[in-house]
Amino acid sequence: MTDTTVMDEPGALRRYARMLWADKFALCAAIFLLVVLLMALFGPALIGDLATKQNLRGRNAPPFDLSRGWVWVMGADALGRPLLARIIVAAQNTVLIAAGAVLGSAIIGTTLGLVAGYAGRRTGEVIMRLADIIMSFPSLLLAVVVLYILGPSVANLVIVLAITRIPVYLRTTRAEVLEIRERMFVQAAQVMGAPSRRILFRHILPVVVPTLVTIATLDFAFVMLAESSLSFLGIGIQPPEITWGLMIAQGKQYLANAWWLSFWPGLAIILTTLSLNLLSNWLRIALDPVQRWRLEMRGRKND
Amino acid sequence: MGKRILAWGAAAILAGLSTTAAMPARAAGTDIRIVLPEDVDLLEPCMATRSNIGRVIFQNVNETLTEYQARDDGGDLQPRLAETWEQQPDGSWRFHLRQGVTFSDGSAFDAGDVKHSFDRAMSDQISCETPRYFGGMTVEAVVVDDHTIDFRADPAQPILPLLLSMVTIVPAETPVEFVRDPVGTGPYAVSEWTPGQRIVLTRREGCWGAEPQVTSATYVVRPDPAVRAAMVQTGEADLAPSISLIDATNPATDFPYLDPETVYLRLMHDVAPINDVRVRKALNMAIDREAFIGTLLPEGAQLAVALFPPTTAGSNPAVQVPAYDPEGARQLLAEAKADGVPVDTEIRLIARTAQYPNVTEVMEAMQQMLTEAGFNVKLQFYEVAEHESFYTKPYPKDQGPYMLAAMHDNSRGDPAFTMYFKYDSEGLQSGMADPKANDLIARASAATGDERVRLWQELVAYLHDEVVADVLLFHMVGYARVAERLDFRPSIATNGQLQLSQIGFH
Amino acid sequence: MLTFLRKRAVGSLISLIGLVVLVFFLSRLTGDPTALFLPVDATVEMREQFRALHGLNDPLLVQFGHYVRDLLHLDFGDSLRKARPAIEVVTEAFAWTLQLALITMSIVTILAIIIGALAAWRGGLFDRVASILSLIGASAPDFWVAIVGIVIFSVSLGWLPTSGTGTVWHWILPVAVLFIRPFGLIVQVVRGAMMTALSSAYVKTARAKGVRARPIIFVHALRNAMLPVITVIGDQAAALLNGAVVIETIFGFPGVGKLMIDSILQRDFNVVMAAIMVTALAIFLMNVLIDIAYALLDPRIRH
């Protein structure tokens, strides 16, 4: 595998920008994610009050009514709070929890998987059996245990979600490592006396990463939805705090009569996942010297 | 679009598995299907006072000596397996039993069955629900002859006939362990129980009383309220005793009924700032109760001034719901603050997730109202076990000030089922200790007739107006969806029982 | 092969024992079922009697001793709530879950591999449409799909029963809803792995050689891409074996997921333990099958 030191070349940024411009889907995805990030950073500070002010008379106000101002364009929830404002404010907690849980589980899972695949037979066996245990330990029980022992908090919520998602990264990484370490270039590096850590991180990891990223982007959606099902235990996010998952759960009972309550936050999750996936697909091609020409060709044609 | 492909793909593959596939037969004739919200764990007669079990077997399979007929306009005690009863000079009660009654296993009903049923239900070898109604007394059943039985209570119980409306009768041969095939004297018998799927009750031939119209009833469980409503709409079920307010959109099939559940905030009187009566008053004044009715809660929900429904003898019509007065609440808080009461302390509002529909929104709205009146309130939701640990003594220590959003069900016809538990200093869910309240509870529990009603009324007024014991909120309303072919109207009793004999056809 | 199986059996047994010990003690930390079983106004005597009757007053180690002793006689104890053998309750429910998981995963595996591989092979519009649709499916809240499905196919069209079990028609909606998330995820993983396999030098050369070689290359690339795919299939199957709570709740499907949740919330410990042992056994078995599949696909990994 070739190293991706192109980043340091002069004009690399321009080159990537051009490659992004070449893929319009990825461009939209990047813009959308940027908006989500801005919402998460500044949303609560800017319109926090707007999102929590209740108005029982305006409950379940339908969407697309602009007469009351732009925040009402998505309608109002069961307590008459504008949905658009709530989605913007909820982005912070949502992104924080999802990113924390997905990154946590991906990093721990991948590391353990690398070790399990590359270290000795015995270490690998122990790690894999540990993964078996986690896989069959019900996440709800884990959540209840954490709730009783450590108490409710957002950090504990992230821990519970992260632990339950470790096995898929672990098993995927290990499976690939078992195969890759038999390949020629790894064998060659070993013969030349490269240290194990270098082989793992410079040679093996880059081959595994694309699959892991695919799983991780979809895990974002999963974690955003699963998080709300733990809120009902009293662990993690509590009303009046909000996340997209919690908004969906609260709007569930209104699905037949006021669909917008759970539709918009659901759409936010779908679009975020879609964007992450499109961007990661683009990134995979952009970072892969073998495939990069596809984007560069298109970029030039557009010039 | 993706979904349609999936559905078709799945349909094609599954259809290949079976050639005898057919739509489920729609209920017709006098067989009915009932869709319940909660799984039925047990079909044990002595647990029939639990609503999920009671809706299936209470008075359908297993009957009681007396029957409290709760109605929306009050209620009274009617004979069932006992035809008459009277209090003896020594304070014990004598019951004259109905003759010619048989159990579904063919054996005849007599006083020995009653004694066994009572002893079994009170036994320490199984955990029946029954002993809860007989706390603080010893009761002995004495067989006089085959059709007469005495109940001797110490201390004497003025409401013993009412208490016996909670004791279901089983044959004397029933073992003292939980049974799975309840045998009773009722008009129906359990003919099939496939756990997790269905329970079928079939009408018995030749049992006592008028023959009911329903020949058989099939019970299924669907936890999702929207699905229950849809099942009656599509004809897959005839009756859903509990659907969501949001789905109750068809006036021809959806009927509200007063639910015996009363919602309130239990206060702990021993922690500042709630130990100050002005703060408790302010809490009551800060909540705009009217604003919830017809918005987050159904139109028919009533504002509560006591923890039992207004139809119960002992409710006090003179007691008024506190007026919504955030300004006054703020003033009271300022006064208390001037006297050194730490009114700025954070007070936790502890609620239970999924306790009733919309509980999240109701609590969020309440939190905002309290905040606007100057309280520092933090909302906290817990699952049932954690919530329970706050609800019942021994309470967790050093929790700071908190209010517990709780629900209490008393459709049993007397305040005695409420007052001791919730307000006596020894009561397991009581947050207060007040000698005068203790005294009133003791005297009212022992009194009879008008005196009893008067004492309960005095207690209600004292707790509500002087002690300001808690923040009483609403008597709830439930909705049932009834297929148009059924002649049935839900009532306050529908929460805990569903007598098939009361269902007719159009 | 036999040595491998024997080693795995020993390893899995140790994991199972670890799981049992872990769950036994952790679940007991989450409180006592007394208050949950008895009515709220139960007297102090009733509570004491209940504890004595079910041995809840004994020290934890004594309770554990009794449990292990019974377990060695294959007695899993009685369910507190249902007053019948816990293992009976669990196997009844697990039979449904197993059927649901098997049917769903077979359909998912076949369709996802075909569509994912074709997306990578053909690229272009087919790729875009397949990717985006599967991503939307994978990140949409499952109860949306379930309730909208009921409203359309049962209430409006009257084609399918709303819920329950009994005929083949009852299975269509639950399977269709369960299908969506694993399908979306696996399509993505297959697509990604195929892209990598197809961009490797030898495939490109072979592809350039002519039309006749294409099917062979396709199959060959697919075989190379299968390692991560199998892992993810296993992960999704494990999730289904742990029960599909939303499906079970909405469709009144008597599976193990809702049983597990109810038992955890009601502290019906014997059922929790039995359920975890049964599902863990199934998951361990599946992981063994996956490891065998690795070895079959890539002889170099064979231990």
PDB file of C-alpha atoms in Angstrom, chain B residues 3 6-8 11 13-15 18 21-24 39 41-42 47 50 123-129 131-132 135 178 180 195-197 221-224 227 230-231 233-234 236 383-385 388 391-392 417 421 428-429, chain C residues 35-37 39-44 46-47 49-50 53-54 81-84 92 96 107 145 147-148 150 154-155 158-165 167-172 176 179-180 249-252 254 258 265 267:
ATOM      1  CA  LYS B   3     -40.697  -1.657   1.002  1.00  0.00           C
ATOM      2  CA  LEU B   6     -39.509  -6.360   0.089  1.00  0.00           C
ATOM      3  CA  ALA B   7     -43.085  -7.170   0.935  1.00  0.00           C
ATOM      4  CA  TRP B   8     -43.601  -8.844  -2.416  1.00  0.00           C
ATOM      5  CA  ALA B  11     -44.655 -12.770   0.187  1.00  0.00           C
ATOM      6  CA  ILE B  13     -40.966 -16.790  -0.647  1.00  0.00           C
ATOM      7  CA  LEU B  14     -43.323 -17.340   2.254  1.00  0.00           C
ATOM      8  CA  ALA B  15     -46.233 -18.246   0.028  1.00  0.00           C
ATOM      9  CA  SER B  18     -47.345 -23.118   2.488  1.00  0.00           C
ATOM     10  CA  ALA B  21     -52.301 -19.862   3.587  1.00  0.00           C
ATOM     11  CA  ALA B  22     -55.453 -17.949   4.275  1.00  0.00           C
ATOM     12  CA  MET B  23     -56.513 -14.776   5.968  1.00  0.00           C
ATOM     13  CA  PRO B  24     -57.550 -15.283   9.586  1.00  0.00           C
ATOM     14  CA  ASP B  39     -49.381 -10.074  28.693  1.00  0.00           C
ATOM     15  CA  ASP B  41     -48.419 -14.127  33.187  1.00  0.00           C
ATOM     16  CA  LEU B  42     -50.682 -16.185  35.379  1.00  0.00           C
ATOM     17  CA  MET B  47     -54.269 -12.853  41.668  1.00  0.00           C
ATOM     18  CA  ARG B  50     -54.364  -7.589  39.203  1.00  0.00           C
ATOM     19  CA  SER B 123     -51.447 -18.510  53.030  1.00  0.00           C
ATOM     20  CA  ASP B 124     -47.773 -17.659  53.437  1.00  0.00           C
ATOM     21  CA  GLN B 125     -46.922 -20.523  51.068  1.00  0.00           C
ATOM     22  CA  ILE B 126     -47.979 -18.569  47.978  1.00  0.00           C
ATOM     23  CA  SER B 127     -47.798 -14.851  47.274  1.00  0.00           C
ATOM     24  CA  CYS B 128     -51.408 -13.976  46.534  1.00  0.00           C
ATOM     25  CA  GLU B 129     -52.613 -10.400  46.200  1.00  0.00           C
ATOM     26  CA  PRO B 131     -53.582 -10.295  52.013  1.00  0.00           C
ATOM     27  CA  ARG B 132     -53.072  -6.651  51.011  1.00  0.00           C
ATOM     28  CA  GLY B 135     -53.528  -5.786  56.651  1.00  0.00           C
ATOM     29  CA  PHE B 178     -50.185 -21.117  41.691  1.00  0.00           C
ATOM     30  CA  ARG B 180     -52.563 -22.698  35.523  1.00  0.00           C
ATOM     31  CA  PRO B 195     -48.901 -18.526  26.553  1.00  0.00           C
ATOM     32  CA  GLY B 196     -47.908 -15.503  24.523  1.00  0.00           C
ATOM     33  CA  GLN B 197     -50.592 -16.176  21.933  1.00  0.00           C
ATOM     34  CA  VAL B 221     -52.166  -9.436  23.627  1.00  0.00           C
ATOM     35  CA  ARG B 222     -50.772  -6.524  21.612  1.00  0.00           C
ATOM     36  CA  PRO B 223     -48.623  -4.083  23.572  1.00  0.00           C
ATOM     37  CA  ASP B 224     -48.849  -1.359  20.923  1.00  0.00           C
ATOM     38  CA  VAL B 227     -52.208  -1.927  16.647  1.00  0.00           C
ATOM     39  CA  ALA B 230     -56.335  -1.113  14.103  1.00  0.00           C
ATOM     40  CA  MET B 231     -57.378  -4.665  14.974  1.00  0.00           C
ATOM     41  CA  GLN B 233     -61.057  -1.436  12.844  1.00  0.00           C
ATOM     42  CA  THR B 234     -60.119  -4.296  10.521  1.00  0.00           C
ATOM     43  CA  GLU B 236     -59.596  -8.894  13.658  1.00  0.00           C
ATOM     44  CA  GLU B 383     -37.875   2.776  35.027  1.00  0.00           C
ATOM     45  CA  VAL B 384     -40.401   0.985  37.198  1.00  0.00           C
ATOM     46  CA  ALA B 385     -38.049  -0.657  39.738  1.00  0.00           C
ATOM     47  CA  GLU B 388     -40.713   1.911  43.065  1.00  0.00           C
ATOM     48  CA  TYR B 391     -42.389   5.127  46.153  1.00  0.00           C
ATOM     49  CA  THR B 392     -42.362   2.600  48.991  1.00  0.00           C
ATOM     50  CA  PHE B 417     -57.938   1.207  50.627  1.00  0.00           C
ATOM     51  CA  PHE B 421     -51.098   3.591  52.983  1.00  0.00           C
ATOM     52  CA  LEU B 428     -45.767   2.407  53.365  1.00  0.00           C
ATOM     53  CA  GLN B 429     -46.141   5.140  50.739  1.00  0.00           C
TER      54      GLN B 429
ATOM     55  CA  ALA C  35     -41.771  -4.704  45.254  1.00  0.00           C
ATOM     56  CA  LEU C  36     -42.349  -5.343  41.559  1.00  0.00           C
ATOM     57  CA  PHE C  37     -44.227  -8.597  42.000  1.00  0.00           C
ATOM     58  CA  PRO C  39     -48.987  -4.761  44.664  1.00  0.00           C
ATOM     59  CA  VAL C  40     -47.793  -1.344  45.899  1.00  0.00           C
ATOM     60  CA  ASP C  41     -49.985  -1.534  48.976  1.00  0.00           C
ATOM     61  CA  ALA C  42     -48.664  -4.947  50.012  1.00  0.00           C
ATOM     62  CA  THR C  43     -48.042  -5.118  53.751  1.00  0.00           C
ATOM     63  CA  VAL C  44     -44.610  -5.494  55.336  1.00  0.00           C
ATOM     64  CA  MET C  46     -46.392  -9.932  52.657  1.00  0.00           C
ATOM     65  CA  ARG C  47     -43.034  -8.577  51.531  1.00  0.00           C
ATOM     66  CA  GLN C  49     -43.046 -13.758  53.271  1.00  0.00           C
ATOM     67  CA  PHE C  50     -42.311 -13.289  49.601  1.00  0.00           C
ATOM     68  CA  LEU C  53     -40.471 -17.987  49.978  1.00  0.00           C
ATOM     69  CA  HIS C  54     -38.076 -17.220  47.127  1.00  0.00           C
ATOM     70  CA  ARG C  81     -43.913 -13.976  37.161  1.00  0.00           C
ATOM     71  CA  LYS C  82     -45.237 -16.982  35.317  1.00  0.00           C
ATOM     72  CA  ALA C  83     -44.851 -19.649  38.024  1.00  0.00           C
ATOM     73  CA  ARG C  84     -43.560 -22.269  35.608  1.00  0.00           C
ATOM     74  CA  GLU C  92     -41.138 -21.502  23.628  1.00  0.00           C
ATOM     75  CA  TRP C  96     -40.267 -18.193  17.370  1.00  0.00           C
ATOM     76  CA  ILE C 107     -33.579 -13.660   2.463  1.00  0.00           C
ATOM     77  CA  VAL C 145     -41.855   1.104   8.668  1.00  0.00           C
ATOM     78  CA  ILE C 147     -46.728   1.077  11.580  1.00  0.00           C
ATOM     79  CA  VAL C 148     -46.875   2.514   8.083  1.00  0.00           C
ATOM     80  CA  ILE C 150     -49.812  -1.971   8.993  1.00  0.00           C
ATOM     81  CA  SER C 154     -53.708  -4.187   6.750  1.00  0.00           C
ATOM     82  CA  VAL C 155     -55.991  -1.252   7.427  1.00  0.00           C
ATOM     83  CA  GLY C 158     -56.842  -5.298   3.888  1.00  0.00           C
ATOM     84  CA  TRP C 159     -54.311  -7.675   2.301  1.00  0.00           C
ATOM     85  CA  LEU C 160     -52.468  -8.763   5.428  1.00  0.00           C
ATOM     86  CA  PRO C 161     -53.424  -9.293   9.069  1.00  0.00           C
ATOM     87  CA  THR C 162     -52.268  -6.482  11.347  1.00  0.00           C
ATOM     88  CA  SER C 163     -50.422  -8.676  13.795  1.00  0.00           C
ATOM     89  CA  GLY C 164     -50.271 -11.998  15.557  1.00  0.00           C
ATOM     90  CA  THR C 165     -49.254 -15.462  14.447  1.00  0.00           C
ATOM     91  CA  THR C 167     -50.796 -18.277   9.054  1.00  0.00           C
ATOM     92  CA  VAL C 168     -48.016 -17.547   6.589  1.00  0.00           C
ATOM     93  CA  TRP C 169     -49.577 -14.145   5.959  1.00  0.00           C
ATOM     94  CA  HIS C 170     -48.822 -13.148   9.523  1.00  0.00           C
ATOM     95  CA  TRP C 171     -45.088 -13.463   8.851  1.00  0.00           C
ATOM     96  CA  ILE C 172     -44.875 -11.126   5.884  1.00  0.00           C
ATOM     97  CA  ALA C 176     -40.264  -7.352   5.768  1.00  0.00           C
ATOM     98  CA  PHE C 179     -35.255  -7.347   6.664  1.00  0.00           C
ATOM     99  CA  ILE C 180     -34.524  -3.684   6.041  1.00  0.00           C
ATOM    100  CA  THR C 249     -44.109  -5.359  20.572  1.00  0.00           C
ATOM    101  CA  ILE C 250     -45.902  -4.092  17.503  1.00  0.00           C
ATOM    102  CA  PHE C 251     -46.863  -7.393  15.897  1.00  0.00           C
ATOM    103  CA  GLY C 252     -47.562  -9.229  19.154  1.00  0.00           C
ATOM    104  CA  PRO C 254     -44.123 -14.065  21.090  1.00  0.00           C
ATOM    105  CA  LYS C 258     -39.708  -8.750  24.696  1.00  0.00           C
ATOM    106  CA  LEU C 265     -37.438  -4.879  34.110  1.00  0.00           C
ATOM    107  CA  ARG C 267     -36.212  -8.749  37.873  1.00  0.00           C
TER     108      ARG C 267
END
